Short mmCIF file of C-alpha atoms in Angstrom, two decimals:
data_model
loop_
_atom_site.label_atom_id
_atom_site.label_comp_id
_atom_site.label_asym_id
_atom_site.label_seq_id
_atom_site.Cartn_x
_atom_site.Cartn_y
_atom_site.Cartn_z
CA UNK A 65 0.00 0.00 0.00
CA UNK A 66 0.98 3.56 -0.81
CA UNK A 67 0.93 5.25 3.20
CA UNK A 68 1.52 8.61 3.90
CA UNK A 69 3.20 9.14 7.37
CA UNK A 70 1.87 12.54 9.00
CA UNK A 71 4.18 14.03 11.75
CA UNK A 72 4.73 16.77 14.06
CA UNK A 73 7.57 18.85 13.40
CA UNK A 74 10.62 17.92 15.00
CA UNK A 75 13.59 19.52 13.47
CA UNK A 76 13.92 23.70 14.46
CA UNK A 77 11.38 23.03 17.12
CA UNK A 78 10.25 26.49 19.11
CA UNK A 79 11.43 27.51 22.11
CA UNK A 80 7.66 27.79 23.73
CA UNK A 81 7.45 24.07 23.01
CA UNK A 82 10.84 22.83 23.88
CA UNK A 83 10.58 24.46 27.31
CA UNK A 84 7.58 22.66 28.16
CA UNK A 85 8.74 19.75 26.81
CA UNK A 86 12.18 19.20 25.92
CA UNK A 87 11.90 15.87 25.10
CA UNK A 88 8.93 15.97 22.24
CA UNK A 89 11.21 16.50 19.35
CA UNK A 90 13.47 13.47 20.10
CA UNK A 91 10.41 11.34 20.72
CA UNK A 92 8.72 12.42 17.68
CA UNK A 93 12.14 11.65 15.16
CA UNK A 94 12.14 8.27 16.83
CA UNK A 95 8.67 7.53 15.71
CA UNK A 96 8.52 8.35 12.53
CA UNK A 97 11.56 6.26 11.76
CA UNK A 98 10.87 3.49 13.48
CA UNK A 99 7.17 3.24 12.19
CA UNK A 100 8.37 3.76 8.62
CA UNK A 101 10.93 0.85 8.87
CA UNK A 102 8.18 -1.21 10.37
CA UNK A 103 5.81 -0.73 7.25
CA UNK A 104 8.70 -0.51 4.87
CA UNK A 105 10.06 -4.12 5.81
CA UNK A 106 6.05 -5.28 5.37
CA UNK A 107 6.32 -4.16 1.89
CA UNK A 108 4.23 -0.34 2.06
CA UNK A 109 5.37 2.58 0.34
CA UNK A 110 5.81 4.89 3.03
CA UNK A 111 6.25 8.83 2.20
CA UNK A 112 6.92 11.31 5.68
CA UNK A 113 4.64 14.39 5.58
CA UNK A 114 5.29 17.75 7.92
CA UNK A 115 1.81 18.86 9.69
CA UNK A 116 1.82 22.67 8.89
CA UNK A 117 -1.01 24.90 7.17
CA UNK A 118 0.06 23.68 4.13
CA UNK A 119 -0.53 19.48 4.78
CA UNK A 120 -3.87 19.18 2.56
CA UNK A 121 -1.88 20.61 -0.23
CA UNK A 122 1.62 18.36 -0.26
CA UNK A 123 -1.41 15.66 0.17
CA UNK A 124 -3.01 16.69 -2.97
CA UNK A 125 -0.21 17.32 -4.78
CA UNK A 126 0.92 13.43 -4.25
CA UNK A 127 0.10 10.01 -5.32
CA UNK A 128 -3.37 9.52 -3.37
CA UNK A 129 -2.62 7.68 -0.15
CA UNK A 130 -4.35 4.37 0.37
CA UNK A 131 -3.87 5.09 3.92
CA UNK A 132 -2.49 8.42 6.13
CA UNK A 133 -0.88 7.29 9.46
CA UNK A 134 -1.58 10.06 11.44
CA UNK A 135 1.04 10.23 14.66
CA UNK A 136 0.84 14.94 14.49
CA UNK A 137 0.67 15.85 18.11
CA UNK A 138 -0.45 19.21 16.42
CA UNK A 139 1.16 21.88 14.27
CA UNK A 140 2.15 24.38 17.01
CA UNK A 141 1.21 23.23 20.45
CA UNK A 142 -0.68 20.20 21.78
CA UNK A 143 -3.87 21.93 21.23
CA UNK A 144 -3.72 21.64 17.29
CA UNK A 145 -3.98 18.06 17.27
CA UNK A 146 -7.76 17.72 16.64
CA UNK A 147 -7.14 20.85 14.36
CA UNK A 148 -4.51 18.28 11.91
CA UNK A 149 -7.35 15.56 12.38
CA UNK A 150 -9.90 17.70 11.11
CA UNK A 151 -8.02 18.63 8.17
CA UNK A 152 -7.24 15.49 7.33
CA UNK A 153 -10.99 13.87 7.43
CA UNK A 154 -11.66 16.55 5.01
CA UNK A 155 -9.46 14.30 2.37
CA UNK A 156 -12.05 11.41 2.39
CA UNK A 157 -8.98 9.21 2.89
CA UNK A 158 -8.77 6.43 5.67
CA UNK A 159 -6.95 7.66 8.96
CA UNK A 160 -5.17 6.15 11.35
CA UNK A 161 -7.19 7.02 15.15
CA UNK A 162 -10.02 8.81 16.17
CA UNK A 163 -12.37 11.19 14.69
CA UNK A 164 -12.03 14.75 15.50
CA UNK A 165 -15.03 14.92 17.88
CA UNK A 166 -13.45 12.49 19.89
CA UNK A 167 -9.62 14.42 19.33
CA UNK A 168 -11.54 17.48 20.93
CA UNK A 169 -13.19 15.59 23.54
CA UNK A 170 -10.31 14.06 24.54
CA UNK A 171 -7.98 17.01 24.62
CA UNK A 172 -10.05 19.02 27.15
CA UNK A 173 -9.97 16.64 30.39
CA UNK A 174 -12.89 18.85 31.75
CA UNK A 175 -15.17 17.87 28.79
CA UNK A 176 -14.19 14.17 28.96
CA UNK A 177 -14.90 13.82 32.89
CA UNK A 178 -18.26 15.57 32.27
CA UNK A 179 -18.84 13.14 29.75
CA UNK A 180 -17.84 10.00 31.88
CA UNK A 181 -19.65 11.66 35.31
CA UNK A 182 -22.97 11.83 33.11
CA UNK A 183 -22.81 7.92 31.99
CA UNK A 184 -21.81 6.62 35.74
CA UNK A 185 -18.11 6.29 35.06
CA UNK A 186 -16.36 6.80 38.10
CA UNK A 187 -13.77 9.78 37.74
CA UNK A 188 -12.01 12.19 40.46
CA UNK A 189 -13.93 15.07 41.68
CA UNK A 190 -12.59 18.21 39.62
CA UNK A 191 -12.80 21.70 38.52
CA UNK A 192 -11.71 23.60 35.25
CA UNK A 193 -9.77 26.99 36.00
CA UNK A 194 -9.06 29.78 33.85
CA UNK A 195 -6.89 32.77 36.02
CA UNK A 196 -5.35 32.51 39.30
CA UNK A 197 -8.82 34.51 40.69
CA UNK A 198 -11.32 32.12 40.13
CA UNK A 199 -12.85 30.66 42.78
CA UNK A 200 -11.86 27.19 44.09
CA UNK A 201 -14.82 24.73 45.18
CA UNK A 202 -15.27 24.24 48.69
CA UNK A 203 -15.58 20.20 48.77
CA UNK A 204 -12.24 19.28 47.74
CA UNK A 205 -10.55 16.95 49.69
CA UNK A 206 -6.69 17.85 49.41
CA UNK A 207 -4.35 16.41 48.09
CA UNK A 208 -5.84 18.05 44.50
CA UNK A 209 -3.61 17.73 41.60
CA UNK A 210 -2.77 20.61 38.98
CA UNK A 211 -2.21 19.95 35.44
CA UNK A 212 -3.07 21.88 31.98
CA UNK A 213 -6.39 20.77 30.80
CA UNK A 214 -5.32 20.17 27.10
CA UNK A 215 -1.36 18.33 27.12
CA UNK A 216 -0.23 14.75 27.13
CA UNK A 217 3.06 12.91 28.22
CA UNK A 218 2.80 14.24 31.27
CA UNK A 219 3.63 17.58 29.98
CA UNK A 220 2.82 20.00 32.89
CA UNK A 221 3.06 17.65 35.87
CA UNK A 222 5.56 18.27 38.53
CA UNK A 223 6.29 17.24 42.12
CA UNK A 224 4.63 21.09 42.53
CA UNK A 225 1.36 19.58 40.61
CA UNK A 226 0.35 17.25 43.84
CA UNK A 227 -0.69 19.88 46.23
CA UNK A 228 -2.07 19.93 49.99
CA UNK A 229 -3.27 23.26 51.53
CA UNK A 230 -5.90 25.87 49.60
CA UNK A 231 -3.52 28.41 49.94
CA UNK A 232 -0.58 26.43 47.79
CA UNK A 233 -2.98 25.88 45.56
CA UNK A 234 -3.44 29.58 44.96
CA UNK A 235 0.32 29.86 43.79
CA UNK A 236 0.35 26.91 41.84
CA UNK A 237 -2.02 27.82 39.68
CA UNK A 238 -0.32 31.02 39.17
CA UNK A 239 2.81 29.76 38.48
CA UNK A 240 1.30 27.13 35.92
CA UNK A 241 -1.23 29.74 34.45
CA UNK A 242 1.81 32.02 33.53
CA UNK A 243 4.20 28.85 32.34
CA UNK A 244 1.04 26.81 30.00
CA UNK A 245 -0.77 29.41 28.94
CA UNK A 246 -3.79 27.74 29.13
CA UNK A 247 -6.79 26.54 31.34
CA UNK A 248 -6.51 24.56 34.39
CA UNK A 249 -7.43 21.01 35.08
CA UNK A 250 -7.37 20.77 39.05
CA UNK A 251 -8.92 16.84 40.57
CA UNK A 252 -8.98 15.44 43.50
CA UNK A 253 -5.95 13.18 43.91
CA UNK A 254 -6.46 8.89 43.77
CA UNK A 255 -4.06 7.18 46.56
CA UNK A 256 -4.62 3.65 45.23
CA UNK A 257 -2.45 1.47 42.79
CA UNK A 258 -2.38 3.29 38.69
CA UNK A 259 -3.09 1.41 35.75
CA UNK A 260 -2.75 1.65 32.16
CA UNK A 261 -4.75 -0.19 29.32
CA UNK A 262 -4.31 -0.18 26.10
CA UNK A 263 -7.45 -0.55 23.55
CA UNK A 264 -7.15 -1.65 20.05
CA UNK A 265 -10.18 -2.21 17.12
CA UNK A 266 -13.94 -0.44 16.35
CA UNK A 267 -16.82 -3.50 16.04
CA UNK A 268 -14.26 -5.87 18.04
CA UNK A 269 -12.32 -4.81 20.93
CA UNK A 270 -9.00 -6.13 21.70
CA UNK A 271 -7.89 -5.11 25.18
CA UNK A 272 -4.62 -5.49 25.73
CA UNK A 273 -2.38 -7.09 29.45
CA UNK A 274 -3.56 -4.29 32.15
CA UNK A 275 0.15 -2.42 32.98
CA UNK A 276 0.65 -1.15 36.51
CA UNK A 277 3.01 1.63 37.26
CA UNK A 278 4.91 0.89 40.49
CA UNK A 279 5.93 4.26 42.02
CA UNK A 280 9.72 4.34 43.90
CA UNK A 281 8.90 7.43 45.85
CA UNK A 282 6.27 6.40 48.03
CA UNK A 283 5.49 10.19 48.74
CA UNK A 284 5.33 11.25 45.76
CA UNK A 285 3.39 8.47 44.41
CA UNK A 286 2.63 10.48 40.83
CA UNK A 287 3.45 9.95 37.36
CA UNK A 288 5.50 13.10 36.87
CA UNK A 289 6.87 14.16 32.91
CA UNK A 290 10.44 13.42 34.54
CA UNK A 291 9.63 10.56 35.87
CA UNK A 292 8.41 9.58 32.41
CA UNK A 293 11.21 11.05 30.10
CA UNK A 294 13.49 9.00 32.48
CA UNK A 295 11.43 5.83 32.66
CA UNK A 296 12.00 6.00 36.68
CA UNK A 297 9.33 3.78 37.81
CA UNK A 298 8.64 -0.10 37.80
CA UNK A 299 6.13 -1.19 35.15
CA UNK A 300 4.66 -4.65 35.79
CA UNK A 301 2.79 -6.27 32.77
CA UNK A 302 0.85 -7.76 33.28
CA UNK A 303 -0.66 -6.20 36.94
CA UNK A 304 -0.77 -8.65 39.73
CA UNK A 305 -4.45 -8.11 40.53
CA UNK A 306 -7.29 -9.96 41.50
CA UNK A 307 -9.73 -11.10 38.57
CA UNK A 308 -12.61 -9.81 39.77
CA UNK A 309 -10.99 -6.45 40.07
CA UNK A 310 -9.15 -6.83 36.69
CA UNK A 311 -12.92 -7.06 35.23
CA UNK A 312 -13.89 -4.08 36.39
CA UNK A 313 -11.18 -2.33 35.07
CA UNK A 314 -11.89 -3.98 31.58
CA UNK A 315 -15.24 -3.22 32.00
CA UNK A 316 -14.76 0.27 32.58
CA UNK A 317 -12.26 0.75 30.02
CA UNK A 318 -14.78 -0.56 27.04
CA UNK A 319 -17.18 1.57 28.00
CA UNK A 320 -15.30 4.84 28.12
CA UNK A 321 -13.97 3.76 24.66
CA UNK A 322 -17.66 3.90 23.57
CA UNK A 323 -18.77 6.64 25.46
CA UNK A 324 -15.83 8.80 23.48
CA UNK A 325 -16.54 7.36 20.32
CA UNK A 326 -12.52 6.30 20.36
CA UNK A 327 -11.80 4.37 16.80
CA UNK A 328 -8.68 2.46 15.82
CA UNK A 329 -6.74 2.37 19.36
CA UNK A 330 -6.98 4.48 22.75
CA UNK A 331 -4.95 4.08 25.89
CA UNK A 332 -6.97 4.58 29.18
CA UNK A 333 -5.13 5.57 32.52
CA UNK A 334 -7.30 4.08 35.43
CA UNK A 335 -6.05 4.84 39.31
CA UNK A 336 -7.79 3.19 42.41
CA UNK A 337 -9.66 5.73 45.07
CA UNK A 338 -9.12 5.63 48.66
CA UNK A 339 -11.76 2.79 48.50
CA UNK A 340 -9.56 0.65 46.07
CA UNK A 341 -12.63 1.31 43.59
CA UNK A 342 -11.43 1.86 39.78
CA UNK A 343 -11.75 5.34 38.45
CA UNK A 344 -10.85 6.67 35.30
CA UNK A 345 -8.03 9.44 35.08
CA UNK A 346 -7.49 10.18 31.46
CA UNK A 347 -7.92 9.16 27.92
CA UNK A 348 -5.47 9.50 25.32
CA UNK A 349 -6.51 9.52 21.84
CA UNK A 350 -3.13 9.03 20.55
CA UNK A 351 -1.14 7.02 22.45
CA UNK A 352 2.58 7.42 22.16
CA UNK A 353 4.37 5.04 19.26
CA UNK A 354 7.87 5.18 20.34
CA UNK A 355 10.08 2.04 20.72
CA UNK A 356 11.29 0.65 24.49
CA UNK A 357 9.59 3.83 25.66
CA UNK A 358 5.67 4.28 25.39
CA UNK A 359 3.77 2.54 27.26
CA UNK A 360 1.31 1.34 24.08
CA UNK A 361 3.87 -0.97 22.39
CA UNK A 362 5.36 -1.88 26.22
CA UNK A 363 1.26 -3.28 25.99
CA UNK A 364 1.67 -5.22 23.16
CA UNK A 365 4.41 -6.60 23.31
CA UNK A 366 3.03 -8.02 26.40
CA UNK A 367 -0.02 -9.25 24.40
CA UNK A 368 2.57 -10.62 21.62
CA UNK A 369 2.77 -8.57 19.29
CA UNK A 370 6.70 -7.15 18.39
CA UNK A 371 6.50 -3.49 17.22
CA UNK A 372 6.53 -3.67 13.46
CA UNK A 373 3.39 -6.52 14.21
CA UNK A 374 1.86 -3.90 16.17
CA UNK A 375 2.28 -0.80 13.51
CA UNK A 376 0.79 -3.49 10.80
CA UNK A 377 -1.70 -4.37 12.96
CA UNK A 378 -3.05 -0.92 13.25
CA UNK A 379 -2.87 -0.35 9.38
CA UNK A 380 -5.35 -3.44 9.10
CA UNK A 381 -7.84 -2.02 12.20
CA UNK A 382 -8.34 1.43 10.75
CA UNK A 383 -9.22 0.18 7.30
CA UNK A 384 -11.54 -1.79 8.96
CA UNK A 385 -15.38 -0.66 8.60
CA UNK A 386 -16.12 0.84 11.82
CA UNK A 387 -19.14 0.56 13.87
CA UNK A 388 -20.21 2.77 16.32
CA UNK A 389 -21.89 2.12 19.32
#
């Protein structure tokens, strides 16, 4: 098949981005090579394409795709990414991933917890903020944690994010206000054990080993972007938990796919409450691709699939006919 392979920039990256996230150019160069090899050495024609305001014409100037492999975390910032979707369902070509309602839904973690809270899906109390004067609701039970409302990878979340007193909170959502430029996403914080599932298909679901992120610094206890970048926790795949619990985890997973209208593959972040009850955290509409890093193929593999089996794989489920439910 003739594929064309959409990607962020990551060469000349700008200094707003890089400070937020230093690592996000490196990642991104990773991907796209090592997902090209993988459908290369299956036999695809695979042709790398920038994300900027001009990707719907190097589309149309080219061969026409039989697929487009979307893996643009957005043109200029995070918040783009349904933006590149968007443009590139206006193609009428298959694409790799969600639509762009569920893009946008996804991307703002206030709209996505209204969404779950409204179909019984257990998720942390919360609160969007916008400046460092609105008021806070009274019912929160600290620790609350801080985080932009529309970033992934972590990007945002510090040892300063998990915060205990009202009046910390205050500062911390000054300090992140002026450093994101963007709303606030402030929840209640989970105690109990994290997990992360991976989703793959549309009609079918294929849910993949249940990962659980072991935390070193029992204090802490928080999946922080350095504790990511450096890959300083213990992942255990597949989670040592009980099957009655690993159910409801499933269970809850599948429907949040549905209730976001997620197509192709998802990963779901699920965290236990101070009752060890399951409650969602986040949704990620594009889970990260790279190799011995991200925590989707770390999934897979443990299902047994290697990483160019996975890539092919997800060429075959989104030119599947999808079914939505």
């Amino acid at each position: 098949m003739h594929i064309v392979l959409v990607h962020s920039k990551y060469e000349n990256v700008e200094e707003a981005r890089t400070t937020v996230d230093p690592m996000g150019a490196n990642r991104m160069a990773t991907t796209v090579k090592a997902v090209k090899d993988a459908l290369e050495v299956s036999g695809h024609e695979v042709i790398p394409v920038e994300a900027d305001y001009q990707l719907l014409s190097k589309i149309k100037k080219m061969k026409t795709p039989d697929l487009i492999f979307n893996l643009s975390t957005g043109i200029s910032d995070k918040r783009s990414q349904a933006n590149v979707v968007g443009m590139l369902e206006m193609l009428h070509i298959p694409v790799l991933g969600s639509r762009l309602t569920t893009h946008v839904l996804g991307l703002h973690k206030e709209i996505t917890k209204s969404l779950l809270y409204a179909y019984n899906v257990r998720t942390a109390r919360y609160q969007l903020v916008e400046d460092e004067n609105a008021p806070i609701r009274k019912d929160f039970i600290y620790p609350v944690i801080v985080k932009p409302e529309h970033e992934g990878s972590g990007i945002g979340i510090t040892a300063s994010s998990k915060v205990d007193t009202p009046e910390k909170l205050r500062k911390i959502i000054m300090e992140k206000i002026a450093l994101h430029k963007q709303e606030l996403l402030i929840e209640e914080y989970l105690p109990g054990r994290e997990f992360t599932v991976g989703v793959m298909g549309n009609a079918h679901l294929e849910i993949l080993p249940i990962k659980e992120t072991v935390f070193l610094d029992e204090d802490l206890k928080m999946l922080t972007y350095d504790l990511k970048m450096e890959n300083d926790v213990m992942n255990k795949i597949p989670a040592d938990i009980p099957e009655k619990l690993e159910d409801e985890i499933k269970s809850m997973v599948e429907k949040t796919y549905r209730i976001l209208r997620c197509q192709d593959f998802a990963r779901i972040d699920i965290r236990l409450d101070a009752e060890g009850k399951p409650t969602v955290m986040e949704l990620n509409t594009y889970p990260g691709l790279v190799p011995d890093f991200s925590f989707f193929p770390m999934l897979a593999e443990a299902a047994g699939y290697s990483y160019a089996e996975l890539i092919n794989r997800l060429v075959e489920i989104a030119l599947e006919p999808v079914v939505i439910q």
